[in-house]
XYZ file of C-alpha atoms in Angstrom:
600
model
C -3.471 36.943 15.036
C -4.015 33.654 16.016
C -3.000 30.665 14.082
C -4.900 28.404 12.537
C -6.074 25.566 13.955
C -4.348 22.030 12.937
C -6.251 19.771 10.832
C -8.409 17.193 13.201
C -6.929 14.119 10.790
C -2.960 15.342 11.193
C -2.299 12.516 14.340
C -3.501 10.076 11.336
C -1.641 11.631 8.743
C 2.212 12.040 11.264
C 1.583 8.123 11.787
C 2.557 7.417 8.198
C 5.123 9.454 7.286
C 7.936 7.507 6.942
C 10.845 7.730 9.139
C 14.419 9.614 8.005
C 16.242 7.889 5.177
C 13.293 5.947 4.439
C 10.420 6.210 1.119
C 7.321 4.098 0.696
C 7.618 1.245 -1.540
C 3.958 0.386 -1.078
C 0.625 2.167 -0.061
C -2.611 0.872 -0.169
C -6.158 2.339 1.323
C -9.376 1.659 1.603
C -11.731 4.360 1.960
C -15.761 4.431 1.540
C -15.536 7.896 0.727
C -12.864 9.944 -0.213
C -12.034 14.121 -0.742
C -9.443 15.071 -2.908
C -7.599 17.630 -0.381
C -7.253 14.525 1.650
C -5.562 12.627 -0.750
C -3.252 15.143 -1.385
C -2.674 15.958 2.198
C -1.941 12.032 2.516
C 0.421 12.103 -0.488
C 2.604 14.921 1.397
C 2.664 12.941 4.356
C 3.797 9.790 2.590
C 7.102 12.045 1.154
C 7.409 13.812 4.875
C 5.925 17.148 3.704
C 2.508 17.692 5.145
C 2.074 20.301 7.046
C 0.126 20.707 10.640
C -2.882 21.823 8.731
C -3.045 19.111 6.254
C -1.652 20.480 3.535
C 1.525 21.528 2.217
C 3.504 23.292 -0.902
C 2.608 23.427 -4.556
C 6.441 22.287 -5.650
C 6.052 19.446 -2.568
C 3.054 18.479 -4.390
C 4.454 17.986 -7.499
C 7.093 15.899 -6.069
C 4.702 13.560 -4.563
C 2.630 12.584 -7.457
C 6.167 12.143 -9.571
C 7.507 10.022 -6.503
C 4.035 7.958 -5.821
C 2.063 7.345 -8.869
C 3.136 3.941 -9.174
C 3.286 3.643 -5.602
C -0.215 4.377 -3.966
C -3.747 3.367 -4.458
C -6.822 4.220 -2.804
C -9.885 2.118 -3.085
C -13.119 3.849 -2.709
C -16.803 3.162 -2.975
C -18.225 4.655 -6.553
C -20.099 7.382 -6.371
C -18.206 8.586 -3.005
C -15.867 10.923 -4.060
C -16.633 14.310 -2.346
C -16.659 16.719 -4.859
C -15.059 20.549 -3.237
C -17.339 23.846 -4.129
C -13.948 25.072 -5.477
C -11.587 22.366 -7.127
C -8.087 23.184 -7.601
C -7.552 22.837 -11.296
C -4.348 20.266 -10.926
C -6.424 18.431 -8.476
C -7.542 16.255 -11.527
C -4.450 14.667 -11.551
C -5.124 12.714 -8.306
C -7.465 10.225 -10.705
C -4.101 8.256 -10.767
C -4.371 7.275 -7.032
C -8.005 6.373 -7.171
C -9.791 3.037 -8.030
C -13.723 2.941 -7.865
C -14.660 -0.370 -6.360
C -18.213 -1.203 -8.068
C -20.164 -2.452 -5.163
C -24.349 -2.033 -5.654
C -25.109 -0.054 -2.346
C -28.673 -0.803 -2.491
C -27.302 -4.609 -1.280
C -23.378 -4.061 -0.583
C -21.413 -1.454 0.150
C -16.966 -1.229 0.083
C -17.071 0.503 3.304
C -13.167 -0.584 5.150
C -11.187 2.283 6.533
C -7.216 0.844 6.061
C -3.792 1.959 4.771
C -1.360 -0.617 4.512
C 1.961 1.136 4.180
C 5.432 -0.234 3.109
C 8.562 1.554 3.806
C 12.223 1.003 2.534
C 15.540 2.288 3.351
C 19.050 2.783 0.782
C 19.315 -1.047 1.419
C 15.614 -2.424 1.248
C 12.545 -3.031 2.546
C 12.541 -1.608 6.541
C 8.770 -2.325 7.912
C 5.157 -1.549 7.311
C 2.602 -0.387 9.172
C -1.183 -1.345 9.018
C -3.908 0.971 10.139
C -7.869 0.171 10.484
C -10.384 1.854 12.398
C -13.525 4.528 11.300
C -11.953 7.274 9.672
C -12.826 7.437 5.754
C -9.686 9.069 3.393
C -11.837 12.673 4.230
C -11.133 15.838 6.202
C -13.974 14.772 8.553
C -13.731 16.511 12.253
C -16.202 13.615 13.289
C -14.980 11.322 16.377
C -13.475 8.708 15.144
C -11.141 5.355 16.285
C -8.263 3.954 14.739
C -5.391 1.110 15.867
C -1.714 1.650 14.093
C 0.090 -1.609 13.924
C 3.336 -2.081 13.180
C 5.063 -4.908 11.070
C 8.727 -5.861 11.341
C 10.717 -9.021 9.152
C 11.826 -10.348 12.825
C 10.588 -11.383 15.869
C 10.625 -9.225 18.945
C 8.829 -8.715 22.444
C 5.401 -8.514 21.900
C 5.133 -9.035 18.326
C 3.242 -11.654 17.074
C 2.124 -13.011 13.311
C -1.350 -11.864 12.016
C -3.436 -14.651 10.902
C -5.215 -13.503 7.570
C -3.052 -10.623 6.864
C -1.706 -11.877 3.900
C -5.255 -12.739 2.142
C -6.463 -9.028 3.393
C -3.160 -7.228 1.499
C -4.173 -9.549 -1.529
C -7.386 -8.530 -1.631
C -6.151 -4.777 -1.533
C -3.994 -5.443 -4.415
C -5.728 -7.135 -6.777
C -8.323 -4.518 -6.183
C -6.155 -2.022 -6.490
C -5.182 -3.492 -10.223
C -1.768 -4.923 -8.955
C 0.142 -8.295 -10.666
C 1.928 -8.700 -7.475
C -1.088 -9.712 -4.982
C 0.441 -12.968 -4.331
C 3.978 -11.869 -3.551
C 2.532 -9.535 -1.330
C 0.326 -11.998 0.941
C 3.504 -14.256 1.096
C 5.393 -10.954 2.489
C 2.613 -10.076 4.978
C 2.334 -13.779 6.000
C 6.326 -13.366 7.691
C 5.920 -9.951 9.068
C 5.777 -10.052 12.791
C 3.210 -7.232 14.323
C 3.698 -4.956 17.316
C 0.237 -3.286 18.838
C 0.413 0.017 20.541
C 1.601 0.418 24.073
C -1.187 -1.205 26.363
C -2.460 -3.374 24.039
C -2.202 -6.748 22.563
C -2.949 -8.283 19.489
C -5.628 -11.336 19.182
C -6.418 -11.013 15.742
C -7.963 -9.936 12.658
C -11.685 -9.814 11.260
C -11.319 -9.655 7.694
C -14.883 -9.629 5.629
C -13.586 -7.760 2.662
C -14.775 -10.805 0.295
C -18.308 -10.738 -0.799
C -20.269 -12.517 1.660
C -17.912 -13.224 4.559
C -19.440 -12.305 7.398
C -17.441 -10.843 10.914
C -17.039 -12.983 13.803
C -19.832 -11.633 15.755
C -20.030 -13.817 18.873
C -18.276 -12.687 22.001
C -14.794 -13.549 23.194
C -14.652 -16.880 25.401
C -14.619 -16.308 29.263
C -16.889 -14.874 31.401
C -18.242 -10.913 29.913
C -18.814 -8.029 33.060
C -20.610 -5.825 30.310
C -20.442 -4.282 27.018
C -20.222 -1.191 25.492
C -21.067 -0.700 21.643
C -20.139 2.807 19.953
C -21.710 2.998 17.005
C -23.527 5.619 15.001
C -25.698 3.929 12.938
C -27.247 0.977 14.568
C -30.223 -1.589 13.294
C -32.464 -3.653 15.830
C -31.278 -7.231 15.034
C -27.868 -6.531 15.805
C -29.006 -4.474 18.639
C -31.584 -7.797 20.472
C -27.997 -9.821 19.484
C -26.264 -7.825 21.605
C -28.606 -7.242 24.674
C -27.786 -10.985 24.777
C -24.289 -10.025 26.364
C -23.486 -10.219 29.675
C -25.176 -9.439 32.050
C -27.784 -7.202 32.967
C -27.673 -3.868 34.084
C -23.651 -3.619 32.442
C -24.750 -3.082 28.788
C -23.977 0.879 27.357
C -24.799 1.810 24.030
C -23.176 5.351 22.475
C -24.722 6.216 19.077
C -25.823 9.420 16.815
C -28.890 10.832 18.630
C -31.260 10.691 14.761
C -30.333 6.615 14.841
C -31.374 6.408 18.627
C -34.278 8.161 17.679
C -35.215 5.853 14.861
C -34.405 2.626 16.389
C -36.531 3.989 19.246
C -39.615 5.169 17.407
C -38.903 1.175 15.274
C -38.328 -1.113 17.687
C -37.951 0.136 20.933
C -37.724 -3.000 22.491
C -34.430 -3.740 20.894
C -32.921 -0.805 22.840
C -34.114 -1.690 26.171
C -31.484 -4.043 27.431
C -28.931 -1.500 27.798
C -28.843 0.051 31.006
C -27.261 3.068 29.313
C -28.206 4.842 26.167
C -25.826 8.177 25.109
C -25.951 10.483 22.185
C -23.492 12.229 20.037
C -24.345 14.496 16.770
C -24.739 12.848 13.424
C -21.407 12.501 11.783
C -21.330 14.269 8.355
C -22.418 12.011 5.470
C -23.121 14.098 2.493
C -21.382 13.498 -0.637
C -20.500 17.252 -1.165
C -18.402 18.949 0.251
C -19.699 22.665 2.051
C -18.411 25.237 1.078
C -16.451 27.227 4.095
C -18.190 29.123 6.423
C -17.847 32.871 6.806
C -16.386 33.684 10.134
C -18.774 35.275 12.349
C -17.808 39.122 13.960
C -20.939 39.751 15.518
C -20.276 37.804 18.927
C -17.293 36.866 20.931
C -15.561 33.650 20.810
C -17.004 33.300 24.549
C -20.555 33.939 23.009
C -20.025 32.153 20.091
C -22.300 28.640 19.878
C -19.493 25.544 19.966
C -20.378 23.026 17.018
C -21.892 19.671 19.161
C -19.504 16.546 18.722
C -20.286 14.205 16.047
C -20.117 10.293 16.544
C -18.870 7.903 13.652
C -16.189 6.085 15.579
C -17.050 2.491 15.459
C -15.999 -0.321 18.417
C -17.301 -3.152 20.342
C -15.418 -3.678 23.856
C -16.259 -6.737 25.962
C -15.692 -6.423 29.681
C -13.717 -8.797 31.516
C -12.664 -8.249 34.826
C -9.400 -5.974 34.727
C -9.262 -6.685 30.506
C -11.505 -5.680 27.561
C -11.376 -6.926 24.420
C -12.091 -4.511 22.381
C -13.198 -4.858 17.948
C -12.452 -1.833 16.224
C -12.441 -1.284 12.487
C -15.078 0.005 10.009
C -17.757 -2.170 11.152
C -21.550 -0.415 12.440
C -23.380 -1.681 14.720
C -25.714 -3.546 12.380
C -26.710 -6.380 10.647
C -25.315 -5.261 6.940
C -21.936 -4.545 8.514
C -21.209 -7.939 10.534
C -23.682 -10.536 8.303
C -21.756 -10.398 4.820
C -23.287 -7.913 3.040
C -20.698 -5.202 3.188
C -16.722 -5.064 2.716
C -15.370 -4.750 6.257
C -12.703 -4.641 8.661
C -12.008 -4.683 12.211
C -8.727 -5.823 14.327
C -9.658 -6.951 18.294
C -7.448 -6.489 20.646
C -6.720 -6.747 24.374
C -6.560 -3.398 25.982
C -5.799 -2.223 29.740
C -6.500 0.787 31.621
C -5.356 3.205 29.069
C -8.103 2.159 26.855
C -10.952 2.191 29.648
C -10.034 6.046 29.882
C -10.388 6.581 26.702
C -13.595 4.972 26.355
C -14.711 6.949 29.529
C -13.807 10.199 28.392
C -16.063 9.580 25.081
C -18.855 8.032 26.921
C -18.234 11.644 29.224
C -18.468 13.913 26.536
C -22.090 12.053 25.536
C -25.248 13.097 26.230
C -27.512 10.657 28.292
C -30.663 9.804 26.804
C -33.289 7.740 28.092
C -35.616 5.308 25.874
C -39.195 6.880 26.795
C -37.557 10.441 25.518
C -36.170 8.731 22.377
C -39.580 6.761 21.648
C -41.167 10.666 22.461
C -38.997 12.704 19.539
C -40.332 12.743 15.989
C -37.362 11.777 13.826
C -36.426 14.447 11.453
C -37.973 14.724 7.678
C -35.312 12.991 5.535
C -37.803 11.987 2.799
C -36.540 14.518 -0.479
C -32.639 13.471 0.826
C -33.704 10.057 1.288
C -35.522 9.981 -2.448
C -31.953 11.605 -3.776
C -30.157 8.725 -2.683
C -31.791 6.281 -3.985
C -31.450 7.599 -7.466
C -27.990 8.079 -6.719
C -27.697 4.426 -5.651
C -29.741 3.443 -8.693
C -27.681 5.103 -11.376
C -24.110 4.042 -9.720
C -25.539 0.329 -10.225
C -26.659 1.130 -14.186
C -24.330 2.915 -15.502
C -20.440 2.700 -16.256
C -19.737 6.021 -18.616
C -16.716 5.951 -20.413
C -15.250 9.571 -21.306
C -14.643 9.384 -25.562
C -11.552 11.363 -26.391
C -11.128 13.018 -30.072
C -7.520 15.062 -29.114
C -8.806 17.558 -27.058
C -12.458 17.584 -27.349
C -14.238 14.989 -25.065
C -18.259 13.558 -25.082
C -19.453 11.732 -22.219
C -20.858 8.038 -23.256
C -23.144 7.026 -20.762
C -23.779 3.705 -23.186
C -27.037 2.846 -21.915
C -29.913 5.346 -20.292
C -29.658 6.671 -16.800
C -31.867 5.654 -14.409
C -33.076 7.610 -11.969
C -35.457 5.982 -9.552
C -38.061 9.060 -9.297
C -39.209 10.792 -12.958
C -38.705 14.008 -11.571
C -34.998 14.129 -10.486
C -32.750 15.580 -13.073
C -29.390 14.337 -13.773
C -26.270 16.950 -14.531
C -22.942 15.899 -15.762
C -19.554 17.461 -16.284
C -15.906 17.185 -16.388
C -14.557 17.659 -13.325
C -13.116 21.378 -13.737
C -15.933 22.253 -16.386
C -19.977 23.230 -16.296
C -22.115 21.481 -14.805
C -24.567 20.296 -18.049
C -28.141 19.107 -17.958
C -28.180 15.321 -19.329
C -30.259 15.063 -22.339
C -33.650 13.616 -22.013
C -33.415 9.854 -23.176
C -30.341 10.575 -24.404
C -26.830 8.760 -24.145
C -24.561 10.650 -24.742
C -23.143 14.243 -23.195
C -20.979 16.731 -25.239
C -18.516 18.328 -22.940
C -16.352 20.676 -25.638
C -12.791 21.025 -25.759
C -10.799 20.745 -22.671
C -7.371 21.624 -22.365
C -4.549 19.141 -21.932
C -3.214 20.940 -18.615
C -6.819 19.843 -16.911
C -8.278 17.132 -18.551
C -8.794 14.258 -15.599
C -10.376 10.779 -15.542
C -12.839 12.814 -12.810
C -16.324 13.797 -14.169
C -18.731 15.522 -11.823
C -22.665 14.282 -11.471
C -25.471 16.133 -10.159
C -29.255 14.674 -9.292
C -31.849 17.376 -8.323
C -34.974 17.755 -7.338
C -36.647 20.904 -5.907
C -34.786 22.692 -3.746
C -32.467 19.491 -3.231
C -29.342 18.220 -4.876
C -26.815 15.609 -4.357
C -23.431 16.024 -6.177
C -20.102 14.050 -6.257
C -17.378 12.959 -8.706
C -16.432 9.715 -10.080
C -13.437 8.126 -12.247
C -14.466 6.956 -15.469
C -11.917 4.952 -18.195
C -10.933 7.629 -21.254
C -11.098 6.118 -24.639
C -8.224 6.932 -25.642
C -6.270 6.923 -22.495
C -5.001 11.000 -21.654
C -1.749 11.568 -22.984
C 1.142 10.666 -21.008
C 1.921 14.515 -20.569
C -0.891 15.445 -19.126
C 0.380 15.589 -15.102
C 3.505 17.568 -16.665
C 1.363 20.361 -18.251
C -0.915 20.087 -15.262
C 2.034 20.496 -12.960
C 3.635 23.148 -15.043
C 0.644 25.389 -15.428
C 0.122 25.326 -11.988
C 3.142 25.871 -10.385
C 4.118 28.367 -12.745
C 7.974 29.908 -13.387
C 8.874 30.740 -9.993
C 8.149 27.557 -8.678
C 9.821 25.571 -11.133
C 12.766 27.199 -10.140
C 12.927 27.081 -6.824
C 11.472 23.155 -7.730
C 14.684 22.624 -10.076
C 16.917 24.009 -7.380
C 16.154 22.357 -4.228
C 16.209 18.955 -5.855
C 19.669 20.051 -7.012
C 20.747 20.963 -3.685
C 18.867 18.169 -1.758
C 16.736 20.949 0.479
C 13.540 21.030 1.877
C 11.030 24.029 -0.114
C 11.167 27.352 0.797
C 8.953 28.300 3.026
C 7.486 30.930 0.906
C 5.779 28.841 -1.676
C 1.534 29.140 -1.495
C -0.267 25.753 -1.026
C -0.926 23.407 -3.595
C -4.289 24.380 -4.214
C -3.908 27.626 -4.158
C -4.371 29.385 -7.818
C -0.510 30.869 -8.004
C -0.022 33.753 -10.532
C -2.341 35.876 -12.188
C -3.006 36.573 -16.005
C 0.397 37.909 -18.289
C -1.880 41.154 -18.916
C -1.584 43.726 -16.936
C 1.596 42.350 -14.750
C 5.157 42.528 -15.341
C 7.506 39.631 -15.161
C 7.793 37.509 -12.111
C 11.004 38.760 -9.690
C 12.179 35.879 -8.534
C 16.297 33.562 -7.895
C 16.403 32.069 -10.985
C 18.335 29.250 -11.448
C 22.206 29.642 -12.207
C 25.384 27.893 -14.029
C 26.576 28.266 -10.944
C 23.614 26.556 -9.228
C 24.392 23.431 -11.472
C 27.722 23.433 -10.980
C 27.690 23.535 -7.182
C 25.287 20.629 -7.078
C 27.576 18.513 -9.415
C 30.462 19.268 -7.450
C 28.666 18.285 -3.973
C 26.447 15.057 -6.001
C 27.288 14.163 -8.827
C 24.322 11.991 -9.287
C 21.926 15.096 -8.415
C 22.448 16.761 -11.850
C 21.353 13.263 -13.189
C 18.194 12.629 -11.117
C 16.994 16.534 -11.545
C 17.826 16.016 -15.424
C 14.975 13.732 -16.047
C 12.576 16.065 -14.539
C 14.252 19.471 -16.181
C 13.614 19.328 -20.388
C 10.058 17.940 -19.870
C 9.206 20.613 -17.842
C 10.589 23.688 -19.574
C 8.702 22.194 -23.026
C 5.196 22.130 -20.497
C 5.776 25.530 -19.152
C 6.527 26.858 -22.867
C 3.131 25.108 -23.993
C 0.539 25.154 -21.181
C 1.625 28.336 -19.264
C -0.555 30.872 -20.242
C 0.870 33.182 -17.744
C 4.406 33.754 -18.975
C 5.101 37.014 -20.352
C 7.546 37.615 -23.908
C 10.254 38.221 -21.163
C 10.005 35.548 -19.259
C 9.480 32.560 -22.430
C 13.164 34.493 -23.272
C 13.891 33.524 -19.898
C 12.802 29.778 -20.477
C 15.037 29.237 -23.961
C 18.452 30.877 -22.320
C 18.041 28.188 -19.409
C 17.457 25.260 -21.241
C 20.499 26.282 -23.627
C 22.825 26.953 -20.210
C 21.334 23.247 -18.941
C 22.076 21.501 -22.206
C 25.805 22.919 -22.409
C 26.007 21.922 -18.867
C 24.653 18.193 -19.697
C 27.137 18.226 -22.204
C 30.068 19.244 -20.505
C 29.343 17.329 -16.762
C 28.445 14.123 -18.947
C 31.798 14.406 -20.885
């Protein structure tokens, strides 16, 4: 059989994983959109445990949230978290990573792509690393750009300070909720940053404040042409840039439904570019499909191949043997580089590995000419176009705040949504439960009793219309916050007995999982009825007393981890058989007589 193919986003994810001996002190991203299988895929990676297709092991999983969760944030857009067809039930406990950043999308939108990674070693802080470029914190298979740079505390060959790096990592923490913004701009301020091979620094174009705009003018010196790779363009930006260099030496690589608008628009902003390309629309719904079924009627041979989509985003300037070249988050339009949006690009000199690059996407492109553009009726987005506008109308009125009685929780909307069409209809939910109508000029939404092992800070939102829907998930504050044991009976619950076992004894031992263990978001054991008890190596005397004898401290650090857990299994576990809860209590007595005796 052959194997599955790697995730497209792994390069991305390898780049971050820090090296051997080393843990992250410090992550921060910023993502317009985000999917939850991506942050956990980026959570394995950030402990060294991802795997090639983006994923990794349930007992890895646990140990990155328990390692991380006062480590890593992730700013998003609100209203932009992808919500799957099938959410893992522990996936709610990823609402610790995520921070909603409030923008109004009808005028501004938080739409950066960066991670901003710190790494230490046994003795302290080793380096960081600072990505920005297209791709948003999602499992996207869209074409996208991205520049890694690397930050070291001294000066080497072709490093070279960052002006503005220190406000930027400010910015991310104090959005992120962090007391330490300051300390951290005076750290960035001293790193010294190394570009990839071929390319050189010049700087950074930071318009993450409200109204900053991006330093749109070309680079000084003389400009041989221009190529802009954008897929969503607008025709100011567009009659801007015909203005560079000269003519004839202008190329322009978009989504083919933007060149068709812009052309059926204003066509005359498109016609000083002697060359006009087309990729696929890159995939901007808020829900995520569910997986398609595999089709056996054809051959691979016969089989249609899915058409590239664009939503890489760069402007290189030609000069001579050089091109400076902007990447980042930035489109090529007027909201992006005027102030109105959060965003980010780095520019950079770049030699011939770069031009090959760029000529292998332009390659893969389809050449389209203006009068062909201007020809083509662009496609009927009217009902989709209607949904998001109510969806961008209720993220700006409404904050809902989840109201918590121990276990049973009501939605508090605290105000009326508004929808911007009467005949939409708005659905709410807790992230793992029903789906439920929203009351008509009601506030409030009763979601029931939810158990501890899946209540999340994620609630799931529908608008419909006929035939049409649009559905995400967003963070909301809980009133009163969850209780502080809600990621162990999460974690518990999930990973079940056999896990926690094989959990318990490779932290003992220091090893890597076994290779056996299903993915995290994979359901792992079926009902107690109707099975018998788990076979599986459970943890020994011996096991303890081997690890104490090779590390002393690893009875210690696994200690913390061991009595919570037991008590979570015991209480959230519905899966454990009479046998196996037997199981549980002979354990923890063998642990606490070894605690006893090792501590002695």
């Amino acid at each position: 059989m052959e194997r599955p193919p790697a995730w497209d986003g792994q390069p991305y994810l390898d780049e971050l994983r820090p090296e051997r001996g080393e843990t992250v002190r410090l992550a921060l991203f910023a993502t317009y959109s985000v999917d939850l299988s991506a942050i956990a895929a980026m959570l394995l990676a950030l402990i060294g445990r991802n795997n090639e297709k983006g994923s990794g092991a349930a007992i890895d999983f646990a140990e990155a949230v328990d390692q991380l969760r006062h480590r890593v944030r992730i700013i998003v857009q609100r209203g932009r978290i992808v919500r799957p067809v099938a959410l893992p039930r522990v996936a709610g406990i990823l609402d610790q990573f995520v921070i909603e950043q409030a923008h109004d999308e009808r005028v501004r939108s938080w739409h950066p792509k960066i991670a901003l990674v710190e790494y230490e070693g046994e003795k302290g802080p080793t380096h960081w690393k600072l990505w920005i470029g297209s791709r948003n914190l999602t499992r996207s298979q869209d074409l996208e750009v991205g520049v890694l740079l690397d930050g070291y505390g001294k000066r080497g060959k072709g490093r070279m300070r960052l002006d503005g790096i220190g406000d930027l990592g400010a910015n991310l923490a104090r959005a992120a909720g962090r007391a330490d913004a300051s300390a951290i701009s005076e750290q960035l301020d001293s790193v010294w940053w190394e570009a990839p091979e071929g390319f050189r620094l010049r700087g950074l174009l930071d318009g993450l404040e409200d109204g900053v705009a991006l330093a749109v003018e070309p680079p000084a010196g003389t400009i041989d042409g221009i190529t802009i790779v954008s897929p969503f363009l607008s025709p100011n930006f567009l009659k801007a840039a015909g203005r560079w260099g000269p003519t004839g030496a202008r190329t322009l690589v978009s989504s083919m439904p933007a060149l068709v608008d812009i052309a059926n628009r204003s066509r005359s902003s498109l016609a000083a570019f002697s060359r006009v390309l087309a990729y696929a629309a890159p995939d901007e719904t808020i829900e995520e499909k569910a997986p398609e079924v595999p089709k056996t009627s054809m051959s691979d041979d016969e089989a249609e191949p899915q058409p590239l989509a664009l939503h890489a985003k760069l402007v290189a300037f030609h000069q001579g043997d050089t091109t400076i070249v902007r990447v980042g988050s930035a489109n090529a339009t007027d909201r992006a580089w005027a102030g109105r949006n959060s965003e980010v690009m780095v520019e950079l000199e770049a030699g011939d590995a770069f031009n090959a690059g760029l000529d292998f996407l332009i390659g893969k492109a389809t050449p389209v000419t203006i009068e062909a553009l201007a020809q083509t009726n662009p496609a009927d987005t009217s009902q989709a176009d209607a949904l998001e506008e109510s969806r961008k109308a209720l993220m700006a009125s409404w904050d809902p705040i989840l109201r918590r009685d121990d276990d049973r929780f009501v939605l508090d909307a605290r105000a009326e949504p508004q929808l911007t069409d009467a005949s939409h209809r708005l659905s709410a939910g807790h992230a793992n439960g029903d789906l439920l109508e929203w009351p008509q000029d009601g506030v409030r939404l009763d979601l029931g009793a939810i158990p501890l092992s899946i209540q999340s800070a994620f609630i799931q939102v529908r608008i419909s219309s006929a035939g049409e829907s649009a559905r995400w998930m967003q963070r909301v504050t809980i009133d009163p916050p969850l209780d502080e044991k809600r990621d162990l009976a999460a974690l518990a619950s999930h990973m079940g007995l056999r896990a926690f076992h094989d959990w318990m004894r490779a932290m003992l031992g220091g090893e890597t999982i076994p290779i056996r263990d299903v993915a995290w978001d994979e359901e792992m054991e079926a009902p107690a009825s109707g099975r018998k008890a788990l076979s599986y190596s459970r943890l020994t005397l011996e096991d303890i007393l081997t690890a104490w004898a090779r590390d002393e401290r690893a009875f210690t650090r696994v200690d913390k981890h061991f009595g919570p857990y037991v008590e979570a299994l015991l209480a959230h576990d519905e899966n454990l058989t009479t046998a196996e809860k037997k199981d549980l209590h002979e354990l923890a007595q063998i642990w606490a007589i070894a605690r006893m005796q090792l501590a002695s």
